[in-house]
Short mmCIF file of C-alpha atoms in Angstrom, two decimals:
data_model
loop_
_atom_site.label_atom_id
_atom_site.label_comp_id
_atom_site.label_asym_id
_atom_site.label_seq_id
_atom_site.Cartn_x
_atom_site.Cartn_y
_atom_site.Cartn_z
CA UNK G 1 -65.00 66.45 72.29
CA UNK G 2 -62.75 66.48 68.90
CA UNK G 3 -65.14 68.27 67.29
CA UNK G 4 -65.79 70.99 69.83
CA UNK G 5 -61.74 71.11 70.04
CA UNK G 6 -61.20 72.10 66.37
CA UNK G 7 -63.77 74.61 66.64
CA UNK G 8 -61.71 76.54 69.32
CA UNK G 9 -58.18 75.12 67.87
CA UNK G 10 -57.84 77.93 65.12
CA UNK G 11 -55.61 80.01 65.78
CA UNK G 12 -51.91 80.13 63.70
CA UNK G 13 -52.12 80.64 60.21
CA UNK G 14 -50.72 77.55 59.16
CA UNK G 15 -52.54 75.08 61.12
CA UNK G 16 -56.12 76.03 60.44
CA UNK G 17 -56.01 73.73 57.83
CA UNK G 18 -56.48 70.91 60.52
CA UNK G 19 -59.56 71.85 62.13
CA UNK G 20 -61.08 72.55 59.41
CA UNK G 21 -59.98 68.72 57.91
CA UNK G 22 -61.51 67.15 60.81
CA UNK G 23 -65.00 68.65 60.41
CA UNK G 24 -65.28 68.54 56.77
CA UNK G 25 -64.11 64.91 56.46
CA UNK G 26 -66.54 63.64 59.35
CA UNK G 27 -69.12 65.71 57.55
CA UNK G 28 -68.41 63.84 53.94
CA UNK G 29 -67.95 60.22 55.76
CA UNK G 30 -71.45 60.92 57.03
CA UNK G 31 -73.02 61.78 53.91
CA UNK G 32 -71.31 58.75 52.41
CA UNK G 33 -72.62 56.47 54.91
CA UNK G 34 -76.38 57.67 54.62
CA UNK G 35 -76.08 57.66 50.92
CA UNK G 36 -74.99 53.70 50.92
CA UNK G 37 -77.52 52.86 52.90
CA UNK G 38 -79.66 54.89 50.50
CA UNK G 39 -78.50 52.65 48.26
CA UNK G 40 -78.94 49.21 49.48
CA UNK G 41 -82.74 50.00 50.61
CA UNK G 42 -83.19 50.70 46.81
CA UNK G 43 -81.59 47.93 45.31
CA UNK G 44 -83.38 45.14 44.46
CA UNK G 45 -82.47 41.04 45.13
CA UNK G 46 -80.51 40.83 41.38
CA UNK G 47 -77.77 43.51 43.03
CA UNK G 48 -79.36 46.11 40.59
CA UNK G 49 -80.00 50.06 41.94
CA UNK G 50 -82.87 51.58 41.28
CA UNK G 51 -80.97 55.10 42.50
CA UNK G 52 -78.48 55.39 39.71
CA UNK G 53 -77.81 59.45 40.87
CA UNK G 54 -76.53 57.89 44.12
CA UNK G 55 -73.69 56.38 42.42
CA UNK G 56 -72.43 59.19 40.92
CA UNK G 57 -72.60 61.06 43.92
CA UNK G 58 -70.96 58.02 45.90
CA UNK G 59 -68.34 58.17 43.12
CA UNK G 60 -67.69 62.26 43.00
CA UNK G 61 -67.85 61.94 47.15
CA UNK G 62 -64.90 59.42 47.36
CA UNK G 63 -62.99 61.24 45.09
CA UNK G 64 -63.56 64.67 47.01
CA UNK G 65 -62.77 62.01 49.74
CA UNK G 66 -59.44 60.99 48.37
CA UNK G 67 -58.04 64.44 47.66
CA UNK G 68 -59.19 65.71 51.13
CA UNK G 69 -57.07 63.36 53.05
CA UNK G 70 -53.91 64.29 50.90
CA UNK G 71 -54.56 67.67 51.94
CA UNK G 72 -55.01 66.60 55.48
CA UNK G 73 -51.96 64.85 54.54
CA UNK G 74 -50.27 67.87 54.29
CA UNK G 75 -51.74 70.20 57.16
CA UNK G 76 -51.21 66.95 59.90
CA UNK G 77 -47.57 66.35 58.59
CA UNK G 78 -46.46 69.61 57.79
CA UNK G 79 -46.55 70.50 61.71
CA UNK G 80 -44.94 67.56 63.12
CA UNK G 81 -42.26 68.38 65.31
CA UNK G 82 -43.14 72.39 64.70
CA UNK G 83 -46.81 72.00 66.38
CA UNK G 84 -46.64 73.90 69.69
CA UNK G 85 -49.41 73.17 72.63
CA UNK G 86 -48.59 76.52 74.27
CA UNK G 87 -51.42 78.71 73.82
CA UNK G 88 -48.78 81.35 73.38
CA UNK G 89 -46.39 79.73 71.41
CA UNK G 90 -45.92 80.21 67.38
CA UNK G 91 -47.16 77.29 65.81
CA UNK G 92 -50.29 76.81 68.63
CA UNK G 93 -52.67 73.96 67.71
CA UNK G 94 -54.99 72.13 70.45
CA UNK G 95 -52.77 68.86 71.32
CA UNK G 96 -56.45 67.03 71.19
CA UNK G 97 -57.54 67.96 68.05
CA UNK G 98 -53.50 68.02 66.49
CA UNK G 99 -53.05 64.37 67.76
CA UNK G 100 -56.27 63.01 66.94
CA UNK G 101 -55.90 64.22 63.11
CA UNK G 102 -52.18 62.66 63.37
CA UNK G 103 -53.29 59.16 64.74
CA UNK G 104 -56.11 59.38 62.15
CA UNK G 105 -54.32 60.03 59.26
CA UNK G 106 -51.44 57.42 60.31
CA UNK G 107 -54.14 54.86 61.19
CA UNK G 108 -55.02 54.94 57.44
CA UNK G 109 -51.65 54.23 56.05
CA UNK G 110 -51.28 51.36 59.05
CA UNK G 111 -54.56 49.49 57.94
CA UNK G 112 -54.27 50.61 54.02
CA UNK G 113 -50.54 48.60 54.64
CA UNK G 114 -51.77 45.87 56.62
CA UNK G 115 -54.42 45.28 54.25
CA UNK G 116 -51.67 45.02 51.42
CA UNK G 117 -49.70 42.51 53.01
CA UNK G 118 -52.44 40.23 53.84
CA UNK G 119 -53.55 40.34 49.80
CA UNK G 120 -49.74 39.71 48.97
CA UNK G 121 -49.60 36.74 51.52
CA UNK G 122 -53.15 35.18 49.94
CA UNK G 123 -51.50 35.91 46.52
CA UNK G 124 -48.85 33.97 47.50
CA UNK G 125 -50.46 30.87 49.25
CA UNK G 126 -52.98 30.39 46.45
CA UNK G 127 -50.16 30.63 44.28
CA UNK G 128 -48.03 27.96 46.06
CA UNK G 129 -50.72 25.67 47.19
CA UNK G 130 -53.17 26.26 44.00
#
């Protein structure tokens, strides 16, 4: 449903971006995802790849990967509060696909900080009880 969503969501200049984010980065996750597996079926019981191409195309991916999301960063931000669900209004994006790339891209920073704090807090107990 998303995906179908952001096909029919672009219309105002400046929120085409969003759309466009969605698609591309489940597109690139994908590819990600098949080329890890990719990778495990060819490694052998030591840990070592036989597919050494794969890595540098895991590593080029998650760096397209990084820069994507700060431009979906951007686009998703950019329009809150402006973002209009009237089909006739100014700044018209597709509530669906607008608040599904919001809660995505604010999902990342919540487990990306949650993540953090638990590392800190292990830091700390092996620290104190180590």
């Amino acid at each position: 449903q998303p995906l179908f969503n952001a096909y029919k969501a672009v219309v105002s200049t400046q929120s085409t971006g969003i759309p466009t984010w969605l698609i591309v980065t489940g597109i690139s996750s994908t590819v990600v995802v098949c080329l890890q597996v990719i990778k495990s079926i060819f490694t052998d019981s030591e840990g070592n790849s036989k597919c050494v191409c794969v890595d540098g195309v895991l590593g080029l991916l998650h760096l397209f990967n990084f820069c994507w999301f700060i431009c979906g960063n951007v686009w998703v931000y950019k329009l809150w509060g402006d973002v209009s669900y009237d089909p006739l209004g100014d700044m018209y994006c597709d509530k669906t696909v607008y608040l599904f790339a919001f809660w995505s891209v604010t999902a990342a920073y919540i487990v990306t900080g949650a993540a953090l704090v638990i590392c800190c807090l292990i830091c700390i107990c092996a620290t104190c009880c180590g």
